[in-house]
mmCIF file of C-alpha atoms in Angstrom:
data_model
loop_
_atom_site.group_PDB
_atom_site.id
_atom_site.type_symbol
_atom_site.label_atom_id
_atom_site.label_comp_id
_atom_site.label_asym_id
_atom_site.label_seq_id
_atom_site.Cartn_x
_atom_site.Cartn_y
_atom_site.Cartn_z
ATOM 1 C CA MET A 143 0.000 0.000 0.000
ATOM 2 C CA SER A 144 1.479 3.357 -1.002
ATOM 3 C CA LYS A 145 1.448 6.335 1.315
ATOM 4 C CA ALA A 146 -0.957 9.205 0.794
ATOM 5 C CA PRO A 147 0.647 12.132 -1.064
ATOM 6 C CA ILE A 148 1.900 15.092 0.947
ATOM 7 C CA VAL A 149 2.258 18.504 -0.681
ATOM 8 C CA ALA A 150 4.490 21.284 0.661
ATOM 9 C CA ILE A 151 3.281 24.868 0.233
ATOM 10 C CA ILE A 152 5.696 27.774 0.574
ATOM 11 C CA ASP A 153 4.472 31.366 0.462
ATOM 12 C CA ASP A 154 5.293 34.315 2.703
ATOM 13 C CA ASP A 155 1.654 35.488 2.504
ATOM 14 C CA GLU A 156 -0.337 33.682 5.195
ATOM 15 C CA ALA A 157 -3.644 34.203 3.373
ATOM 16 C CA VAL A 158 -2.247 32.531 0.251
ATOM 17 C CA ARG A 159 -0.876 29.608 2.290
ATOM 18 C CA GLU A 160 -4.259 29.110 3.936
ATOM 19 C CA ALA A 161 -6.175 29.390 0.649
ATOM 20 C CA LEU A 162 -3.909 26.833 -1.045
ATOM 21 C CA SER A 163 -4.136 24.523 1.958
ATOM 22 C CA ASP A 164 -7.944 24.759 1.920
ATOM 23 C CA LEU A 165 -7.973 24.038 -1.802
ATOM 24 C CA LEU A 166 -5.977 20.849 -1.270
ATOM 25 C CA LEU A 167 -8.623 19.671 1.169
ATOM 26 C CA VAL A 168 -10.907 19.375 -1.883
ATOM 27 C CA LEU A 169 -8.601 16.611 -3.117
ATOM 28 C CA GLU A 170 -8.229 15.186 0.385
ATOM 29 C CA LEU A 171 -4.487 15.822 0.190
ATOM 30 C CA SER A 172 -2.274 16.390 3.188
ATOM 31 C CA CYS A 173 -0.057 19.423 3.123
ATOM 32 C CA HIS A 174 2.527 21.189 5.216
ATOM 33 C CA THR A 175 2.893 24.953 4.912
ATOM 34 C CA PHE A 176 5.998 27.092 5.249
ATOM 35 C CA ASP A 177 6.459 30.869 5.228
ATOM 36 C CA ARG A 178 9.874 30.812 3.546
ATOM 37 C CA ALA A 179 12.239 28.570 1.612
ATOM 38 C CA GLU A 180 14.652 28.259 4.513
ATOM 39 C CA ALA A 181 11.948 26.829 6.797
ATOM 40 C CA PHE A 182 11.116 24.232 4.156
ATOM 41 C CA MET A 183 14.756 23.224 3.689
ATOM 42 C CA THR A 184 15.157 22.784 7.454
ATOM 43 C CA ASP A 185 12.292 20.267 7.330
ATOM 44 C CA TYR A 186 13.195 18.716 3.968
ATOM 45 C CA VAL A 187 14.016 15.018 3.795
ATOM 46 C CA PRO A 188 14.101 13.283 0.387
ATOM 47 C CA GLY A 189 10.830 11.449 -0.190
ATOM 48 C CA ARG A 190 8.861 13.263 2.540
ATOM 49 C CA TYR A 191 6.936 15.446 0.081
ATOM 50 C CA ASP A 192 5.410 14.392 -3.215
ATOM 51 C CA CYS A 193 5.034 17.871 -4.693
ATOM 52 C CA LEU A 194 5.970 21.440 -3.834
ATOM 53 C CA ILE A 195 3.939 24.579 -4.533
ATOM 54 C CA THR A 196 5.983 27.746 -4.057
ATOM 55 C CA ASP A 197 5.890 31.476 -4.636
ATOM 56 C CA VAL A 198 8.822 33.171 -6.372
ATOM 57 C CA SER A 199 9.223 36.383 -4.361
ATOM 58 C CA MET A 200 9.759 35.791 -0.647
ATOM 59 C CA PRO A 201 12.090 37.122 2.036
ATOM 60 C CA GLY A 202 15.382 35.239 2.025
ATOM 61 C CA HIS A 203 15.718 32.713 -0.767
ATOM 62 C CA SER A 204 13.285 32.967 -3.655
ATOM 63 C CA GLY A 205 11.227 30.094 -4.973
ATOM 64 C CA LEU A 206 13.583 29.942 -7.963
ATOM 65 C CA ASP A 207 16.597 29.675 -5.628
ATOM 66 C CA LEU A 208 14.817 26.849 -3.830
ATOM 67 C CA LEU A 209 14.048 25.067 -7.097
ATOM 68 C CA GLN A 210 17.728 25.278 -8.065
ATOM 69 C CA ARG A 211 18.820 24.010 -4.637
ATOM 70 C CA LEU A 212 16.484 21.017 -4.869
ATOM 71 C CA ARG A 213 17.743 20.125 -8.346
ATOM 72 C CA ASP A 214 21.367 20.556 -7.178
ATOM 73 C CA ILE A 215 20.834 17.952 -4.438
ATOM 74 C CA GLY A 216 19.206 15.528 -6.878
ATOM 75 C CA SER A 217 15.521 16.017 -6.082
ATOM 76 C CA SER A 218 13.127 15.325 -8.943
ATOM 77 C CA MET A 219 10.085 16.295 -6.862
ATOM 78 C CA PRO A 220 7.611 18.244 -9.019
ATOM 79 C CA VAL A 221 7.661 21.969 -8.222
ATOM 80 C CA ILE A 222 4.705 24.144 -9.166
ATOM 81 C CA ILE A 223 5.414 27.878 -9.167
ATOM 82 C CA VAL A 224 2.464 30.106 -8.188
ATOM 83 C CA THR A 225 3.428 33.768 -8.438
ATOM 84 C CA ALA A 226 2.346 37.306 -9.247
ATOM 85 C CA ASP A 227 5.511 37.677 -11.377
ATOM 86 C CA THR A 228 4.384 37.773 -15.005
ATOM 87 C CA ARG A 229 7.791 38.568 -16.527
ATOM 88 C CA PRO A 230 8.678 36.158 -19.348
ATOM 89 C CA ALA A 231 12.294 35.995 -18.132
ATOM 90 C CA THR A 232 11.194 34.745 -14.710
ATOM 91 C CA ARG A 233 8.884 32.142 -16.244
ATOM 92 C CA SER A 234 11.637 31.028 -18.605
ATOM 93 C CA ARG A 235 14.142 30.697 -15.738
ATOM 94 C CA ALA A 236 11.647 28.625 -13.734
ATOM 95 C CA MET A 237 10.866 26.268 -16.589
ATOM 96 C CA ARG A 238 14.545 25.887 -17.573
ATOM 97 C CA GLY A 239 15.267 25.179 -13.910
ATOM 98 C CA GLY A 240 12.877 22.255 -13.902
ATOM 99 C CA ALA A 241 9.556 23.685 -12.679
ATOM 100 C CA TYR A 242 6.638 21.393 -13.410
ATOM 101 C CA ALA A 243 4.285 24.341 -13.991
ATOM 102 C CA TYR A 244 4.301 28.137 -13.727
ATOM 103 C CA LEU A 245 0.966 29.721 -12.772
ATOM 104 C CA THR A 246 0.385 33.434 -12.257
ATOM 105 C CA LYS A 247 -1.794 34.894 -9.532
ATOM 106 C CA PRO A 248 -4.665 35.126 -9.281
ATOM 107 C CA ILE A 249 -4.653 31.439 -10.066
ATOM 108 C CA GLU A 250 -7.599 29.465 -11.282
ATOM 109 C CA SER A 251 -8.284 26.637 -8.841
ATOM 110 C CA GLU A 252 -9.057 24.204 -11.650
ATOM 111 C CA ALA A 253 -5.732 24.889 -13.372
ATOM 112 C CA LEU A 254 -3.756 24.381 -10.168
ATOM 113 C CA LEU A 255 -5.610 21.186 -9.319
ATOM 114 C CA ARG A 256 -5.102 19.846 -12.848
ATOM 115 C CA HIS A 257 -1.326 20.453 -12.676
ATOM 116 C CA LEU A 258 -1.133 19.086 -9.144
ATOM 117 C CA GLN A 259 -3.005 15.897 -10.009
ATOM 118 C CA SER A 260 -0.787 15.416 -13.063
ATOM 119 C CA ALA A 261 2.373 15.967 -11.005
ATOM 120 C CA LEU A 262 1.267 13.476 -8.361
ATOM 121 C CA ARG A 263 0.414 10.838 -10.971
ATOM 122 C CA ARG A 264 3.908 11.073 -12.418
ATOM 123 C CA GLU A 265 5.537 10.233 -9.085
#
């Protein structure tokens, strides 16, 4: 029997973290929330999380820095970027860096859930 998926959510905006967490309840998915990349990395153990949803702009390390760090240590965990940053250069950097999806705020719940379900199926 495989374990139930666990999704990590990283966003410095508490309201966004709570909204994303509530949305995952629709799928009956467990999640852990973090207010910054450093807090996530302190908790990170390979295999603990099945997918990561992160913002780009946060105090300390950005979501793109975190994505690069995860790839540098060999993680292939799907990373979904959810951000207000609409610059093509930022999107391009995220996708080149191995992001599974890049969604701009305000996000459509259906789009996020579709990408999340796809990412979890690939695991």
